[in-house]
Short mmCIF file of C-alpha atoms and ligand atoms in Angstrom, two decimals:
data_model
loop_
_atom_site.label_atom_id
_atom_site.label_comp_id
_atom_site.label_asym_id
_atom_site.label_seq_id
_atom_site.Cartn_x
_atom_site.Cartn_y
_atom_site.Cartn_z
CA UNK A 130 3.22 40.68 -14.80
CA UNK A 131 2.07 37.49 -16.54
CA UNK A 132 3.45 35.33 -19.24
CA UNK A 133 3.01 31.70 -20.11
CA UNK A 134 5.83 29.56 -18.84
CA UNK A 135 6.73 26.26 -20.47
CA UNK A 136 5.64 23.50 -18.16
CA UNK A 137 8.11 20.81 -17.12
CA UNK A 138 7.30 17.50 -18.81
CA UNK A 139 6.59 16.18 -15.38
CA UNK A 140 3.67 18.53 -14.85
CA UNK A 141 1.92 17.66 -18.04
CA UNK A 142 0.15 14.70 -16.36
CA UNK A 143 -2.10 16.95 -14.29
CA UNK A 144 -4.53 19.23 -16.12
CA UNK A 145 -4.87 22.87 -15.30
CA UNK A 146 -8.32 24.53 -15.36
CA UNK A 147 -8.15 28.34 -15.34
CA UNK A 148 -5.18 28.85 -13.12
CA UNK A 149 -5.66 25.83 -10.95
CA UNK A 150 -4.04 22.41 -10.92
CA UNK A 151 -6.47 19.44 -10.91
CA UNK A 152 -5.74 16.15 -9.17
CA UNK A 153 -8.05 13.22 -10.00
CA UNK A 154 -10.51 15.80 -11.32
CA UNK A 155 -10.49 17.84 -8.10
CA UNK A 156 -9.20 21.42 -8.00
CA UNK A 157 -6.14 21.62 -5.73
CA UNK A 158 -7.60 24.17 -3.18
CA UNK A 159 -10.72 21.95 -2.82
CA UNK A 160 -8.54 18.90 -2.34
CA UNK A 161 -6.61 20.69 0.38
CA UNK A 162 -9.88 21.43 2.11
CA UNK A 163 -10.91 17.80 1.75
CA UNK A 164 -7.63 16.47 3.19
CA UNK A 165 -8.07 18.95 6.04
CA UNK A 166 -4.52 20.06 6.59
CA UNK A 167 -1.35 20.73 4.72
CA UNK A 168 1.18 19.39 3.92
CA UNK A 169 0.01 16.25 2.19
CA UNK A 170 0.92 13.87 -0.62
CA UNK A 171 -1.75 13.14 -3.17
CA UNK A 172 -1.58 10.23 -5.66
CA UNK A 173 -3.83 9.85 -8.66
CA UNK A 174 -5.09 6.34 -9.19
CA UNK A 175 -6.13 6.96 -12.78
CA UNK A 176 -2.54 8.02 -13.62
CA UNK A 177 -1.20 4.84 -11.87
CA UNK A 178 -3.49 2.75 -14.00
CA UNK A 179 -2.60 4.60 -17.17
CA UNK A 180 1.13 4.22 -16.49
CA UNK A 181 0.87 0.40 -16.02
CA UNK A 182 -1.35 0.12 -19.12
CA UNK A 183 0.98 2.19 -21.27
CA UNK A 184 3.96 0.18 -20.11
CA UNK A 185 2.35 -3.20 -20.70
CA UNK A 186 1.34 -2.08 -24.17
CA UNK A 187 5.06 -1.72 -24.99
CA UNK A 188 6.39 -4.79 -23.28
CA UNK A 189 6.07 -8.35 -24.53
CA UNK A 190 3.12 -10.15 -22.95
CA UNK A 191 5.50 -12.80 -21.54
CA UNK A 192 7.27 -10.38 -19.20
CA UNK A 193 5.84 -10.25 -15.67
CA UNK A 194 5.56 -6.86 -14.10
CA UNK A 195 6.20 -6.50 -10.38
CA UNK A 196 5.81 -3.44 -8.21
CA UNK A 197 8.50 -2.64 -5.71
CA UNK A 198 6.53 -1.59 -2.66
CA UNK A 199 9.29 0.44 -1.04
CA UNK A 200 8.84 3.19 -3.67
CA UNK A 201 5.45 3.92 -2.11
CA UNK A 202 4.11 1.64 0.63
CA UNK A 203 0.89 3.59 1.33
CA UNK A 204 -1.47 0.72 1.99
CA UNK A 205 -4.35 2.05 -0.22
CA UNK A 206 -1.90 2.59 -3.05
CA UNK A 207 -0.34 -0.87 -2.71
CA UNK A 208 -3.83 -2.30 -2.76
CA UNK A 209 -4.57 -0.47 -5.96
CA UNK A 210 -1.27 -1.55 -7.56
CA UNK A 211 -1.88 -5.14 -6.52
CA UNK A 212 -4.77 -5.20 -8.92
CA UNK A 213 -2.67 -3.93 -11.79
CA UNK A 214 0.63 -5.84 -11.59
CA UNK A 215 1.72 -9.50 -11.54
CA UNK A 216 3.65 -9.45 -8.28
CA UNK A 217 4.82 -7.31 -5.38
CA UNK A 218 8.33 -7.02 -4.04
CA UNK A 219 8.75 -6.02 -0.38
CA UNK A 220 11.75 -4.99 1.60
CA UNK A 221 10.68 -5.28 5.25
CA UNK A 222 8.27 -7.16 7.54
CA UNK A 223 6.00 -4.11 7.53
CA UNK A 224 5.87 -3.97 3.73
CA UNK A 225 5.18 -7.75 3.69
CA UNK A 226 2.16 -7.20 5.88
CA UNK A 227 0.89 -4.41 3.55
CA UNK A 228 1.35 -6.65 0.52
CA UNK A 229 -0.46 -9.55 2.12
CA UNK A 230 -3.25 -7.30 3.37
CA UNK A 231 -3.61 -6.01 -0.20
CA UNK A 232 -4.71 -9.45 -1.18
CA UNK A 233 -1.73 -10.34 -3.36
CA UNK A 234 -1.17 -14.15 -3.44
CA UNK A 235 1.86 -15.10 -1.39
CA UNK A 236 3.31 -16.97 -4.43
CA UNK A 237 3.50 -13.60 -6.19
CA UNK A 238 5.25 -11.77 -3.43
CA UNK A 239 9.05 -11.69 -3.09
CA UNK A 240 11.04 -10.37 -0.09
CA UNK A 241 14.34 -8.69 -0.85
CA UNK A 242 16.63 -6.38 1.08
CA UNK A 243 19.97 -6.77 2.93
CA UNK A 244 19.80 -7.38 6.58
CA UNK A 245 16.46 -9.16 6.94
CA UNK A 246 16.13 -10.15 10.57
CA UNK A 247 15.34 -13.70 11.72
CA UNK A 248 11.87 -12.55 12.75
CA UNK A 249 11.18 -11.04 9.36
CA UNK A 250 12.51 -14.10 7.54
CA UNK A 251 10.19 -16.30 9.67
CA UNK A 252 7.29 -14.05 8.75
CA UNK A 253 8.18 -14.43 5.08
CA UNK A 254 8.61 -18.28 5.27
CA UNK A 255 5.36 -18.60 7.23
CA UNK A 256 3.51 -16.49 4.65
CA UNK A 257 4.94 -18.60 1.83
CA UNK A 258 6.51 -15.72 -0.09
CA UNK A 259 9.72 -16.08 -2.05
CA UNK A 260 12.72 -14.96 0.03
CA UNK A 261 15.38 -13.40 -2.08
CA UNK A 262 18.46 -14.49 -0.18
CA UNK A 263 21.10 -11.77 0.10
CA UNK A 264 23.80 -13.73 1.99
CA UNK A 265 24.95 -17.07 3.31
CA UNK A 266 23.69 -16.10 6.75
CA UNK A 267 20.17 -15.59 5.37
CA UNK A 268 20.35 -19.01 3.61
CA UNK A 269 21.32 -20.71 6.90
CA UNK A 270 18.60 -18.86 8.80
CA UNK A 271 15.89 -19.68 6.26
CA UNK A 272 16.96 -23.38 6.24
CA UNK A 273 16.57 -23.42 10.12
CA UNK A 274 13.21 -21.66 10.00
CA UNK A 275 11.95 -24.05 7.28
CA UNK A 276 12.86 -27.02 9.46
CA UNK A 277 11.22 -25.47 12.54
CA UNK A 278 7.98 -24.65 10.67
CA UNK A 279 7.99 -27.88 8.64
CA UNK A 280 7.75 -26.15 5.28
CA UNK A 281 10.09 -25.90 2.28
CA UNK A 282 10.64 -22.16 2.02
CA UNK A 283 10.55 -20.59 -1.46
CA UNK A 284 13.90 -19.04 -2.07
CA UNK A 285 15.74 -17.19 -4.80
CA UNK A 286 19.35 -16.00 -4.78
CA UNK A 287 19.87 -12.31 -5.13
CA UNK A 288 23.01 -11.95 -7.24
CA UNK A 289 25.38 -9.06 -7.04
CA UNK A 290 26.33 -9.04 -10.73
CA UNK A 291 29.79 -8.38 -12.07
CA UNK A 292 28.48 -5.38 -13.98
CA UNK A 293 26.41 -2.31 -13.18
CA UNK A 294 23.59 -0.27 -14.72
CA UNK A 295 25.53 2.53 -16.49
CA UNK A 296 24.45 6.11 -15.97
CA UNK A 297 21.95 5.20 -13.28
CA UNK A 298 21.17 7.56 -10.41
CA UNK A 299 21.86 4.80 -7.90
CA UNK A 300 24.11 1.80 -8.48
CA UNK A 301 22.80 -1.27 -6.77
CA UNK A 302 25.05 -3.90 -8.25
CA UNK A 303 28.56 -4.39 -9.60
CA UNK A 304 31.74 -4.14 -7.60
CA UNK A 305 31.70 -4.44 -3.81
CA UNK A 306 28.16 -4.04 -2.60
CA UNK A 307 26.08 -4.91 0.55
CA UNK A 308 23.29 -6.14 -1.82
CA UNK A 309 23.05 -9.71 -2.91
CA UNK A 310 25.59 -12.47 -3.21
CA UNK A 311 28.62 -11.89 -5.45
CA UNK A 312 28.08 -13.72 -8.78
CA UNK A 313 31.29 -15.73 -8.29
CA UNK A 314 30.01 -17.08 -4.91
CA UNK A 315 26.71 -18.21 -6.37
CA UNK A 316 27.68 -21.64 -7.72
CA UNK A 317 28.88 -22.74 -4.26
CA UNK A 318 25.65 -21.54 -2.62
CA UNK A 319 23.54 -23.19 -5.28
CA UNK A 320 25.14 -26.52 -4.36
CA UNK A 321 24.19 -25.91 -0.80
CA UNK A 322 20.65 -24.98 -1.68
CA UNK A 323 20.40 -28.16 -3.76
CA UNK A 324 21.25 -30.25 -0.69
CA UNK A 325 18.62 -28.54 1.47
CA UNK A 326 14.89 -29.05 1.42
CA UNK A 327 14.15 -25.62 0.10
CA UNK A 328 11.82 -24.70 -2.82
CA UNK A 329 14.29 -22.97 -5.20
CA UNK A 330 12.69 -20.40 -7.47
CA UNK A 331 15.59 -18.75 -9.29
CA UNK A 332 17.57 -15.56 -9.43
CA UNK A 333 17.09 -11.95 -8.68
CA UNK A 334 19.54 -9.58 -10.33
CA UNK A 335 19.20 -5.89 -9.70
CA UNK A 336 21.79 -3.64 -11.19
CA UNK A 337 20.61 -0.10 -10.62
CA UNK A 338 17.94 2.53 -10.37
CA UNK A 339 16.79 5.80 -11.95
CA UNK A 340 18.26 5.44 -15.45
CA UNK A 341 16.93 7.54 -18.29
CA UNK A 342 19.03 5.78 -20.86
CA UNK A 343 17.29 2.99 -22.76
CA UNK A 344 20.47 1.61 -24.24
CA UNK A 345 22.08 1.24 -20.78
CA UNK A 346 18.92 -0.50 -19.48
CA UNK A 347 18.95 -2.89 -22.50
CA UNK A 348 22.59 -3.68 -21.89
CA UNK A 349 21.98 -4.36 -18.22
CA UNK A 350 18.97 -6.55 -18.95
CA UNK A 351 20.88 -8.51 -21.60
CA UNK A 352 23.76 -9.11 -19.27
CA UNK A 353 21.36 -10.06 -16.44
CA UNK A 354 19.62 -12.71 -18.58
CA UNK A 355 22.99 -14.02 -19.75
CA UNK A 356 24.22 -14.21 -16.15
CA UNK A 357 21.05 -15.96 -15.04
CA UNK A 358 21.42 -18.59 -17.79
CA UNK A 359 25.14 -19.08 -16.97
CA UNK A 360 24.45 -19.48 -13.22
CA UNK A 361 21.60 -21.86 -13.88
CA UNK A 362 24.12 -24.16 -15.62
CA UNK A 363 25.92 -24.47 -12.28
CA UNK A 364 23.31 -26.36 -10.38
CA UNK A 365 20.88 -29.23 -10.78
CA UNK A 366 17.98 -26.97 -9.89
CA UNK A 367 15.07 -25.75 -12.00
CA UNK A 368 14.97 -21.98 -12.53
CA UNK A 369 11.35 -20.89 -12.40
CA UNK A 370 11.88 -17.15 -12.15
CA UNK A 371 14.47 -14.69 -13.37
CA UNK A 372 13.84 -11.27 -11.92
CA UNK A 373 16.03 -8.76 -13.72
CA UNK A 374 15.12 -5.76 -11.61
CA UNK A 375 14.16 -2.52 -13.27
CA UNK A 376 16.11 0.73 -13.21
CA UNK A 377 13.60 2.66 -15.31
CA UNK A 378 13.95 6.33 -14.36
CA UNK A 379 11.57 9.33 -14.52
CA UNK A 380 12.55 12.88 -15.46
CA UNK A 381 13.09 15.20 -12.51
CA UNK A 382 15.37 17.98 -13.68
CA UNK A 383 15.32 20.46 -16.55
CA UNK A 384 16.38 18.93 -19.80
CA UNK A 385 15.67 15.35 -18.75
CA UNK A 386 13.40 13.35 -21.17
CA UNK A 387 10.99 10.55 -20.49
CA UNK A 388 12.39 7.12 -21.13
CA UNK A 389 11.39 5.58 -24.52
CA UNK A 390 10.09 2.11 -23.64
CA UNK A 391 9.60 0.82 -27.19
CA UNK A 392 13.23 -0.20 -27.83
CA UNK A 393 13.37 -1.83 -24.38
CA UNK A 394 10.29 -3.82 -25.22
CA UNK A 395 11.76 -4.92 -28.53
CA UNK A 396 14.99 -6.05 -26.85
CA UNK A 397 13.01 -7.96 -24.28
CA UNK A 398 11.31 -9.96 -27.05
CA UNK A 399 14.73 -11.24 -27.99
CA UNK A 400 15.70 -11.93 -24.39
CA UNK A 401 12.48 -13.89 -23.78
CA UNK A 402 13.31 -16.07 -26.77
CA UNK A 403 16.80 -16.72 -25.45
CA UNK A 404 15.48 -17.52 -21.98
CA UNK A 405 12.86 -19.87 -23.37
CA UNK A 406 15.47 -21.82 -25.27
CA UNK A 407 17.87 -22.11 -22.33
CA UNK A 408 15.53 -22.27 -19.34
CA UNK A 409 12.09 -23.21 -20.59
CA UNK A 410 10.52 -23.10 -17.13
CA UNK A 411 11.69 -19.66 -16.22
CA UNK A 412 9.38 -16.67 -16.08
CA UNK A 413 11.08 -13.28 -16.74
CA UNK A 414 10.06 -10.56 -14.32
CA UNK A 415 10.73 -6.82 -14.19
CA UNK A 416 10.53 -5.11 -10.86
CA UNK A 417 9.76 -1.41 -10.93
CA UNK A 418 9.04 1.11 -8.24
CA UNK A 419 9.71 4.72 -9.16
CA UNK A 420 8.66 4.36 -12.84
CA UNK A 421 5.23 3.02 -11.93
CA UNK A 422 4.24 5.53 -9.23
CA UNK A 423 6.66 8.48 -9.17
CA UNK A 424 4.90 10.66 -11.70
CA UNK A 425 1.42 10.05 -10.30
CA UNK A 426 2.05 11.90 -7.05
CA UNK A 427 2.51 15.43 -5.81
CA UNK A 428 3.52 16.93 -2.47
CA UNK A 429 1.50 20.02 -1.38
CA UNK A 430 2.58 22.61 1.21
CA UNK A 431 1.03 25.95 2.14
CA UNK A 432 2.83 29.31 2.01
CA UNK A 433 3.12 30.63 5.62
CA UNK A 434 5.24 33.64 4.91
CA UNK A 435 6.70 35.61 2.01
CA UNK A 436 9.93 37.35 2.76
CA UNK A 437 12.44 39.35 0.86
CA UNK A 438 15.98 39.07 2.16
CA UNK A 439 18.54 41.28 0.49
CA UNK A 440 16.70 41.24 -2.78
CA UNK A 441 15.87 37.46 -2.82
CA UNK A 442 12.32 36.17 -2.38
CA UNK A 443 11.67 33.38 0.10
CA UNK A 444 8.35 31.52 0.32
CA UNK A 445 8.32 29.80 3.75
CA UNK A 446 5.99 26.81 3.66
CA UNK A 447 4.61 24.38 6.26
CA UNK A 448 6.37 21.35 4.75
CA UNK A 449 9.95 20.43 3.90
CA UNK A 450 12.73 17.92 4.01
CA UNK A 451 11.18 15.93 6.89
CA UNK A 452 8.45 14.82 4.55
CA UNK A 453 10.26 14.90 1.24
CA UNK A 454 13.95 14.52 1.67
CA UNK A 455 14.58 13.73 -2.01
CA UNK A 456 13.05 16.99 -3.17
CA UNK A 457 15.19 18.92 -0.66
CA UNK A 458 18.22 17.52 -2.45
CA UNK A 459 19.51 15.71 0.64
CA UNK A 460 18.95 12.11 -0.61
CA UNK A 461 22.07 11.52 -2.57
CA UNK A 462 22.26 14.64 -4.81
CA UNK A 463 25.79 15.91 -5.05
CA UNK A 464 24.85 19.32 -6.60
CA UNK A 465 21.32 20.34 -5.50
CA UNK A 466 18.89 20.60 -8.37
CA UNK A 467 15.22 21.66 -8.17
CA UNK A 468 12.42 19.17 -8.57
CA UNK A 469 9.65 20.62 -10.75
CA UNK A 470 7.76 22.98 -8.44
CA UNK A 471 4.83 25.31 -9.10
CA UNK A 472 2.26 27.42 -7.29
CA UNK A 473 -0.71 25.07 -7.69
CA UNK A 474 -3.40 27.78 -7.58
CA UNK A 475 -1.47 30.12 -9.99
CA UNK A 476 -0.34 27.78 -12.68
CA UNK A 477 -0.29 30.14 -15.66
CA UNK A 478 1.59 33.12 -14.35
CA UNK A 479 5.25 33.52 -13.54
CA UNK A 480 6.86 36.57 -12.02
CA UNK A 481 10.05 37.93 -13.32
CA UNK A 482 13.04 36.81 -11.28
CA UNK A 483 13.13 33.86 -8.94
CA UNK A 484 11.95 32.72 -5.57
CA UNK A 485 13.09 30.01 -3.15
CA UNK A 486 10.71 27.72 -1.31
CA UNK A 487 11.97 26.84 2.20
CA UNK A 488 10.55 24.75 5.03
CA UNK A 489 10.07 25.28 8.79
CA UNK A 490 13.01 23.24 10.08
CA UNK A 491 15.60 25.86 11.04
CA UNK A 492 18.34 24.36 8.89
CA UNK A 493 19.60 25.73 5.57
CA UNK A 494 19.13 22.17 4.17
CA UNK A 495 15.36 22.55 4.39
CA UNK A 496 14.75 23.78 0.88
CA UNK A 497 12.15 22.59 -1.64
CA UNK A 498 13.10 25.01 -4.46
CA UNK A 499 16.06 27.21 -4.86
CA UNK A 500 15.92 30.41 -6.96
CA UNK A 501 13.28 29.11 -9.32
CA UNK A 502 10.93 31.04 -11.64
CA UNK A 503 7.54 30.82 -9.91
CA UNK A 504 4.24 32.64 -9.95
CA UNK A 505 3.93 35.54 -7.48
CA UNK A 506 2.78 33.54 -4.42
CA UNK A 507 0.84 34.94 -1.53
CA UNK A 508 0.44 33.65 2.00
CA UNK A 509 -2.02 30.78 1.90
CA UNK A 510 -1.12 29.66 -1.62
CA UNK A 511 -0.35 26.02 -2.31
CA UNK A 512 3.14 25.02 -3.43
CA UNK A 513 3.24 21.79 -5.42
CA UNK A 514 6.28 19.56 -5.86
CA UNK A 515 5.74 17.27 -8.80
CA UNK A 516 7.28 13.76 -9.31
CA UNK A 517 6.59 12.93 -5.70
CA UNK A 518 4.78 9.64 -5.94
CA UNK A 519 7.92 7.57 -5.16
CA UNK A 520 10.36 7.77 -2.33
CA UNK A 521 8.44 10.53 -0.50
CA UNK A 522 7.33 9.80 3.07
CA UNK A 523 8.98 6.34 3.02
CA UNK A 524 12.43 7.92 2.31
CA UNK A 525 12.19 10.92 4.62
CA UNK A 526 13.03 11.69 8.31
CA UNK A 527 9.48 12.20 9.37
CA UNK A 528 9.09 13.66 12.83
CA UNK A 529 11.95 16.15 12.49
CA UNK A 530 11.54 18.86 15.22
CA UNK A 531 8.26 17.10 16.18
CA UNK A 532 6.43 18.44 13.11
CA UNK A 533 3.40 16.33 12.25
CA UNK A 534 3.62 13.79 9.43
CA UNK A 535 2.22 14.57 6.01
CA UNK A 536 -1.10 12.90 5.27
CA UNK A 537 -1.40 10.84 2.14
CA UNK A 538 -4.52 10.56 -0.10
CA UNK A 539 -5.22 8.37 -3.14
CA UNK A 540 -7.58 10.20 -5.46
C1 PLP B 713 14.49 -0.27 -4.78
C2 PLP B 713 14.42 -1.54 -5.48
C3 PLP B 713 13.62 -1.62 -6.64
C4 PLP B 713 12.90 -0.48 -7.24
O1 PLP B 713 13.75 0.46 -7.77
P1 PLP B 713 13.15 1.68 -8.58
O2 PLP B 713 14.29 2.47 -9.02
O3 PLP B 713 12.24 2.39 -7.71
O4 PLP B 713 12.38 1.11 -9.73
C5 PLP B 713 13.52 -2.89 -7.21
N1 PLP B 713 14.08 -3.95 -6.70
C6 PLP B 713 14.86 -3.89 -5.57
C7 PLP B 713 15.51 -5.12 -5.08
C8 PLP B 713 15.04 -2.70 -4.96
O5 PLP B 713 15.80 -2.67 -3.86
#
């Protein structure tokens, strides 16, 4: 039986020709042949470019746009993004190498993340990137490394603000947190920085992730700029950069709507004016991961078996939570919800009832879709998980049961 099913907003990015999903102008089954094995992640470079362009069109020109590499550190993708954004933020020595290899100028790379090792800090100082200091220990280590290498390291203080991004999927600031330096400790550390021969850049304030509420994002951005201005008044140092993080979410689950950027852009106009009046040398930067890349990628796995167990249909596929932990619901979801999933070579039909998509890992946690309306899939069909361009392989326990890693292609 066939009828037309309303497509999740998330799927509208990829055209369907006949019954078949197209990625970068290539029909999905042909792409699977080209990649050579399933499962794989595919990212669409045209969609990446379109997302950055659409965002820039709605943000004031004075706001710098940085890409947070940890959302998707595939080297070819980082290289592509490096040509589109104003800066890259990295969170490990490995990501730092990727960012430098991509040709991004060191002056436009920042290195954040709690628990940077001395070796990684030395790599960052030697490369000349801005180290976002997350603790007093990191400050002392960077000062020692600077002396040893005979350079004045570029540093910023990552502030754990005294507020959080409301209604965000992940709270990264406010209250007691392992990220950043508590705002109330910052004045003391600023005095220490001023007494050292370090090249102070400014502040990094990151209050949360995955928010679909523009008003909450505007509030967090406003408070971040206010906090940056207040902290700058505490030290005789010039603030050259105020990085107010991101937090822009993408819709994953039924009923979620895309974020409306226009009001955020309008509010940023006002914040830029306030910043220019208080700290004329400071550049305002946004740092986004998921929002820039999440919707441009899909995960593809092949149906190995179709089983009916006590009336319920199970499509057993060759991929699962070891490649895509977030889609399995095991990366911080309290109540498991389905990512948008479809049968990529049967896009227009849906069978009555529901089916579950499960992986090969011998654990009931290995689920990619649970009791979802799907087309009647056969063995060999290609299951597609949308919204998979961010926090896919880099946030998954690859190597589970010795299964091979998913390949990645940029189309
Ligand atoms: C993870 C992270 C980001 C990116 O967050 P998204 O939700 O992917 O936009 C930005 N900055 C820092 C410091 C991060 O840790």
